[in-house]
Amino acid sequence: MNTQPVVFVLSDSVGETAELVVKAGLSQFKNGDYKIQRVPYVEDKETIDEFLQIAKEKNGMIGFTLVDPELRSYLNDRAKEADIEAIDIMGPTMEAMERVFNRTPRLEAGLIHKLDEDYFKKIEAIEFAVKYDDGRDPRGIARADIILIGVSRTSKTPLSQYLAHKRIKVANVPIVPEVDPPEELMVVDPSKCIGLRITADKLNEIRKERLKALGLGDQATYANMDRIHQELDYFNKIVDRIGCQVIDVSNKAVEETANLILRMIQKN
């Protein structure tokens, strides 16, 4: 005879939430060996009846997350009739929230996993932005949702990270006169490319501040106006060659530029 205590976890989704709660409770009971049997995608009363019977035979208990009020009520009522301990993990929480928020729940199974999927997409996009930052690997150009191109100090990296938090995979490519842009940039869909334009005076100001922050003199070639004009002229040639959209970032905050890019994406 099997005397190992069994907890049946019933859910109208995959059952991970219910299982985590049950495991958290079981962790307080170290004097026995417990078995958890997960029953996902419960959508009918027949499945509930089946596992109530099995729980009764095995002297087990049930933990469940069912958002459908009818199924939830049915399981609670039948468990009481059969004298089976059943823990409604989601029900009391939703009912309390409904009272406090004065709103009706969506009653849609699996929403937490949609949120999890959203979270992982965000993490994937952030990792993508880091991997393909500053033209490190041109292979990212073909895989990116958006490619940002611009001269140094046009906020390519912070923009990439900001957009990554919106689950957009961004590669960014620096434009430098001495370096030919990657061939991948010339064959990718131009609608995926966005050039970041900036005025010479603003770029000069930003670069001088950057040099000071690094403890360097502001007379370096990096902040020289002739050099800046050379870079910007080359940038204009490249964006004309690609035929991509251009945003002037001279007096825009990162968030403002990012919102413009998001609108461009939605339009496309």
Short mmCIF file of C-alpha atoms in Angstrom, two decimals:
data_model
loop_
_atom_site.label_atom_id
_atom_site.label_comp_id
_atom_site.label_asym_id
_atom_site.label_seq_id
_atom_site.Cartn_x
_atom_site.Cartn_y
_atom_site.Cartn_z
CA MET A 1 0.00 0.00 0.00
CA ASN A 2 1.34 3.44 -0.98
CA THR A 3 1.40 5.66 2.11
CA GLN A 4 3.31 8.52 0.46
CA PRO A 5 1.17 11.69 0.78
CA VAL A 6 0.06 13.03 -2.59
CA VAL A 7 -0.96 16.55 -3.53
CA PHE A 8 -2.79 16.85 -6.85
CA VAL A 9 -2.27 20.23 -8.51
CA LEU A 10 -5.11 21.09 -10.90
CA SER A 11 -4.98 24.11 -13.18
CA ASP A 12 -6.69 25.52 -16.25
CA SER A 13 -3.22 26.53 -17.46
CA VAL A 14 0.12 24.75 -17.03
CA GLY A 15 -0.15 24.66 -13.22
CA GLU A 16 3.22 26.22 -12.34
CA THR A 17 1.71 28.85 -10.04
CA ALA A 18 -0.27 26.29 -8.04
CA GLU A 19 2.71 23.95 -7.84
CA LEU A 20 5.00 26.71 -6.55
CA VAL A 21 2.51 27.57 -3.79
CA VAL A 22 2.11 23.91 -2.86
CA LYS A 23 5.88 23.41 -2.79
CA ALA A 24 6.26 26.47 -0.58
CA GLY A 25 3.80 24.93 1.87
CA LEU A 26 5.42 21.50 1.73
CA SER A 27 8.82 23.03 2.47
CA GLN A 28 7.57 23.60 6.01
CA PHE A 29 7.06 19.87 6.48
CA LYS A 30 10.46 18.18 6.44
CA ASN A 31 9.40 15.00 8.22
CA GLY A 32 7.97 13.21 5.22
CA ASP A 33 8.31 12.46 1.55
CA TYR A 34 5.57 14.11 -0.47
CA LYS A 35 4.54 13.62 -4.07
CA ILE A 36 3.09 16.32 -6.30
CA GLN A 37 1.11 15.35 -9.38
CA ARG A 38 0.35 18.23 -11.71
CA VAL A 39 -2.83 18.11 -13.84
CA PRO A 40 -2.71 20.97 -16.37
CA TYR A 41 -5.38 22.37 -18.70
CA VAL A 42 -8.41 21.32 -16.67
CA GLU A 43 -11.41 22.55 -18.68
CA ASP A 44 -14.30 20.30 -17.67
CA LYS A 45 -16.09 18.79 -14.68
CA GLU A 46 -15.28 15.25 -15.80
CA THR A 47 -11.56 15.82 -15.21
CA ILE A 48 -12.32 17.30 -11.79
CA ASP A 49 -14.47 14.28 -10.88
CA GLU A 50 -11.74 11.91 -12.05
CA PHE A 51 -9.05 13.42 -9.85
CA LEU A 52 -11.32 13.91 -6.87
CA GLN A 53 -11.89 10.16 -7.00
CA ILE A 54 -8.17 9.44 -7.30
CA ALA A 55 -7.41 11.85 -4.42
CA LYS A 56 -10.02 10.07 -2.32
CA GLU A 57 -8.51 6.65 -3.07
CA LYS A 58 -4.98 7.81 -2.32
CA ASN A 59 -5.97 9.84 0.75
CA GLY A 60 -4.47 12.88 -0.98
CA MET A 61 -5.35 16.53 -1.19
CA ILE A 62 -5.84 19.01 -4.02
CA GLY A 63 -4.40 22.44 -4.71
CA PHE A 64 -5.90 24.26 -7.66
CA THR A 65 -5.91 27.44 -9.72
CA LEU A 66 -9.08 27.71 -11.80
CA VAL A 67 -10.22 31.13 -13.00
CA ASP A 68 -13.60 29.88 -14.26
CA PRO A 69 -16.00 30.57 -11.33
CA GLU A 70 -18.26 27.64 -12.27
CA LEU A 71 -15.42 25.09 -12.29
CA ARG A 72 -13.94 26.60 -9.14
CA SER A 73 -17.25 26.39 -7.30
CA TYR A 74 -17.87 22.87 -8.60
CA LEU A 75 -14.50 21.61 -7.36
CA ASN A 76 -14.95 23.25 -3.94
CA ASP A 77 -18.45 21.82 -3.50
CA ARG A 78 -17.58 18.30 -4.65
CA ALA A 79 -14.43 18.23 -2.51
CA LYS A 80 -16.48 19.12 0.59
CA GLU A 81 -19.03 16.45 -0.22
CA ALA A 82 -16.27 13.84 -0.59
CA ASP A 83 -14.43 15.13 2.51
CA ILE A 84 -11.29 15.89 0.48
CA GLU A 85 -9.04 18.77 1.46
CA ALA A 86 -8.93 21.19 -1.47
CA ILE A 87 -7.01 24.49 -1.50
CA ASP A 88 -8.42 27.20 -3.76
CA ILE A 89 -5.19 29.10 -4.43
CA MET A 90 -6.48 31.69 -6.89
CA GLY A 91 -10.13 32.14 -5.89
CA PRO A 92 -9.93 34.10 -2.60
CA THR A 93 -7.25 36.39 -4.07
CA MET A 94 -9.34 37.22 -7.13
CA GLU A 95 -12.49 37.72 -5.07
CA ALA A 96 -10.70 40.12 -2.70
CA MET A 97 -9.26 42.07 -5.62
CA GLU A 98 -12.67 42.25 -7.28
CA ARG A 99 -14.13 43.74 -4.09
CA VAL A 100 -11.33 46.27 -3.59
CA PHE A 101 -10.86 47.29 -7.24
CA ASN A 102 -14.59 47.11 -8.00
CA ARG A 103 -13.75 45.55 -11.33
CA THR A 104 -14.58 42.21 -12.94
CA PRO A 105 -11.58 39.90 -13.54
CA ARG A 106 -10.81 38.85 -17.10
CA LEU A 107 -11.26 35.15 -16.22
CA GLU A 108 -8.66 34.17 -18.80
CA ALA A 109 -6.43 31.22 -17.98
CA GLY A 110 -2.65 31.42 -18.28
CA LEU A 111 -2.24 35.20 -18.15
CA ILE A 112 0.69 34.97 -15.74
CA HIS A 113 2.58 32.90 -18.28
CA LYS A 114 1.88 35.50 -20.93
CA LEU A 115 3.49 37.98 -18.55
CA ASP A 116 6.42 35.61 -18.09
CA GLU A 117 6.78 35.34 -21.85
CA ASP A 118 6.76 39.13 -22.06
CA TYR A 119 9.49 39.29 -19.42
CA PHE A 120 11.71 36.80 -21.22
CA LYS A 121 11.27 38.67 -24.51
CA LYS A 122 12.50 41.78 -22.74
CA ILE A 123 15.54 39.99 -21.34
CA GLU A 124 16.29 38.53 -24.77
CA ALA A 125 16.11 42.00 -26.34
CA ILE A 126 18.41 43.47 -23.67
CA GLU A 127 20.98 40.72 -24.20
CA PHE A 128 20.70 41.27 -27.96
CA ALA A 129 21.38 45.01 -27.57
CA VAL A 130 24.50 44.28 -25.51
CA LYS A 131 25.78 41.63 -27.91
CA TYR A 132 25.33 43.77 -31.01
CA ASP A 133 26.27 47.13 -29.53
CA ASP A 134 28.59 49.49 -31.41
CA GLY A 135 28.90 47.25 -34.46
CA ARG A 136 30.64 44.43 -32.54
CA ASP A 137 29.12 41.72 -34.69
CA PRO A 138 27.56 42.66 -38.05
CA ARG A 139 25.61 39.38 -38.05
CA GLY A 140 23.19 41.06 -35.66
CA ILE A 141 22.07 43.46 -38.39
CA ALA A 142 20.05 40.79 -40.19
CA ARG A 143 18.50 39.56 -36.93
CA ALA A 144 17.61 42.98 -35.50
CA ASP A 145 14.17 44.56 -35.50
CA ILE A 146 15.81 47.97 -35.77
CA ILE A 147 19.33 49.11 -36.71
CA LEU A 148 20.51 52.48 -35.41
CA ILE A 149 23.35 54.19 -37.21
CA GLY A 150 25.18 57.35 -36.29
CA VAL A 151 28.50 58.93 -35.44
CA SER A 152 29.95 58.60 -31.95
CA ARG A 153 27.94 60.27 -29.13
CA THR A 154 24.52 60.21 -30.77
CA SER A 155 23.02 58.05 -27.97
CA LYS A 156 23.01 54.81 -29.96
CA THR A 157 23.72 52.60 -26.94
CA PRO A 158 21.23 54.16 -24.47
CA LEU A 159 18.60 54.17 -27.20
CA SER A 160 19.26 50.48 -27.89
CA GLN A 161 18.79 49.64 -24.22
CA TYR A 162 15.69 51.79 -23.86
CA LEU A 163 14.07 50.09 -26.86
CA ALA A 164 15.18 46.68 -25.59
CA HIS A 165 13.01 47.27 -22.52
CA LYS A 166 10.14 47.59 -25.00
CA ARG A 167 11.08 44.10 -26.30
CA ILE A 168 12.65 45.43 -29.51
CA LYS A 169 15.89 43.87 -30.70
CA VAL A 170 18.25 46.67 -31.67
CA ALA A 171 21.68 46.57 -33.27
CA ASN A 172 23.63 49.80 -33.56
CA VAL A 173 26.44 50.62 -35.94
CA PRO A 174 28.93 53.50 -35.59
CA ILE A 175 29.67 55.52 -38.69
CA VAL A 176 33.35 56.38 -39.01
CA PRO A 177 34.93 57.81 -42.22
CA GLU A 178 37.95 55.52 -42.00
CA VAL A 179 35.83 52.37 -41.75
CA ASP A 180 33.52 51.05 -44.44
CA PRO A 181 30.10 50.22 -43.01
CA PRO A 182 29.37 46.47 -42.84
CA GLU A 183 28.07 44.97 -46.06
CA GLU A 184 25.07 43.64 -44.11
CA LEU A 185 23.95 47.23 -43.59
CA MET A 186 23.80 47.79 -47.33
CA VAL A 187 21.50 44.84 -48.04
CA VAL A 188 19.11 44.97 -45.08
CA ASP A 189 15.59 46.37 -45.48
CA PRO A 190 16.06 50.19 -45.34
CA SER A 191 12.84 50.55 -43.32
CA LYS A 192 14.60 48.77 -40.43
CA CYS A 193 17.43 51.34 -40.39
CA ILE A 194 17.26 54.66 -38.59
CA GLY A 195 19.98 57.26 -38.88
CA LEU A 196 20.67 59.50 -35.88
CA ARG A 197 21.59 62.97 -37.10
CA ILE A 198 23.08 65.70 -34.91
CA THR A 199 24.29 69.25 -35.51
CA ALA A 200 28.03 69.92 -35.50
CA ASP A 201 27.78 72.43 -32.65
CA LYS A 202 25.81 70.07 -30.42
CA LEU A 203 28.15 67.17 -31.16
CA ASN A 204 31.16 69.37 -30.41
CA GLU A 205 29.62 70.33 -27.06
CA ILE A 206 28.83 66.72 -26.12
CA ARG A 207 32.27 65.45 -27.11
CA LYS A 208 34.07 68.17 -25.18
CA GLU A 209 32.10 67.22 -22.06
CA ARG A 210 32.93 63.57 -22.66
CA LEU A 211 36.65 64.34 -22.90
CA LYS A 212 36.50 66.35 -19.67
CA ALA A 213 34.75 63.46 -17.93
CA LEU A 214 37.61 61.22 -19.04
CA GLY A 215 40.18 63.71 -17.71
CA LEU A 216 41.38 64.62 -21.20
CA GLY A 217 41.80 67.98 -22.81
CA ASP A 218 38.99 69.23 -25.03
CA GLN A 219 41.39 70.00 -27.87
CA ALA A 220 41.62 66.35 -28.96
CA THR A 221 40.78 65.51 -32.58
CA TYR A 222 37.62 63.79 -31.27
CA ALA A 223 36.10 67.22 -30.55
CA ASN A 224 37.72 69.12 -33.42
CA MET A 225 35.12 70.88 -35.59
CA ASP A 226 36.82 69.97 -38.86
CA ARG A 227 36.82 66.32 -37.81
CA ILE A 228 33.19 66.54 -36.74
CA HIS A 229 32.12 68.00 -40.09
CA GLN A 230 34.03 65.24 -41.86
CA GLU A 231 32.19 62.58 -39.84
CA LEU A 232 28.79 64.17 -40.36
CA ASP A 233 29.33 64.51 -44.12
CA TYR A 234 30.26 60.84 -44.28
CA PHE A 235 27.19 59.95 -42.18
CA ASN A 236 24.93 61.84 -44.63
CA LYS A 237 26.43 59.94 -47.58
CA ILE A 238 25.82 56.61 -45.85
CA VAL A 239 22.18 57.30 -44.93
CA ASP A 240 21.52 58.58 -48.46
CA ARG A 241 23.08 55.40 -49.84
CA ILE A 242 20.94 53.20 -47.60
CA GLY A 243 17.82 55.30 -48.10
CA CYS A 244 16.82 55.05 -44.44
CA GLN A 245 14.80 57.29 -42.17
CA VAL A 246 16.68 59.90 -40.15
CA ILE A 247 15.94 61.50 -36.78
CA ASP A 248 17.65 64.68 -35.61
CA VAL A 249 18.69 63.94 -32.03
CA SER A 250 20.46 67.27 -31.42
CA ASN A 251 18.07 68.54 -28.76
CA LYS A 252 16.14 65.42 -27.90
CA ALA A 253 16.25 63.31 -24.76
CA VAL A 254 16.70 59.56 -25.22
CA GLU A 255 13.08 58.92 -24.26
CA GLU A 256 11.84 61.43 -26.84
CA THR A 257 13.88 59.87 -29.63
CA ALA A 258 12.82 56.37 -28.54
CA ASN A 259 9.15 57.35 -28.72
CA LEU A 260 9.66 58.66 -32.25
CA ILE A 261 11.27 55.35 -33.21
CA LEU A 262 8.41 53.40 -31.63
CA ARG A 263 5.93 55.40 -33.69
CA MET A 264 7.97 54.70 -36.82
CA ILE A 265 7.89 50.97 -36.02
CA GLN A 266 4.12 51.03 -35.50
CA LYS A 267 3.63 52.87 -38.79
CA ASN A 268 5.72 50.30 -40.64
#
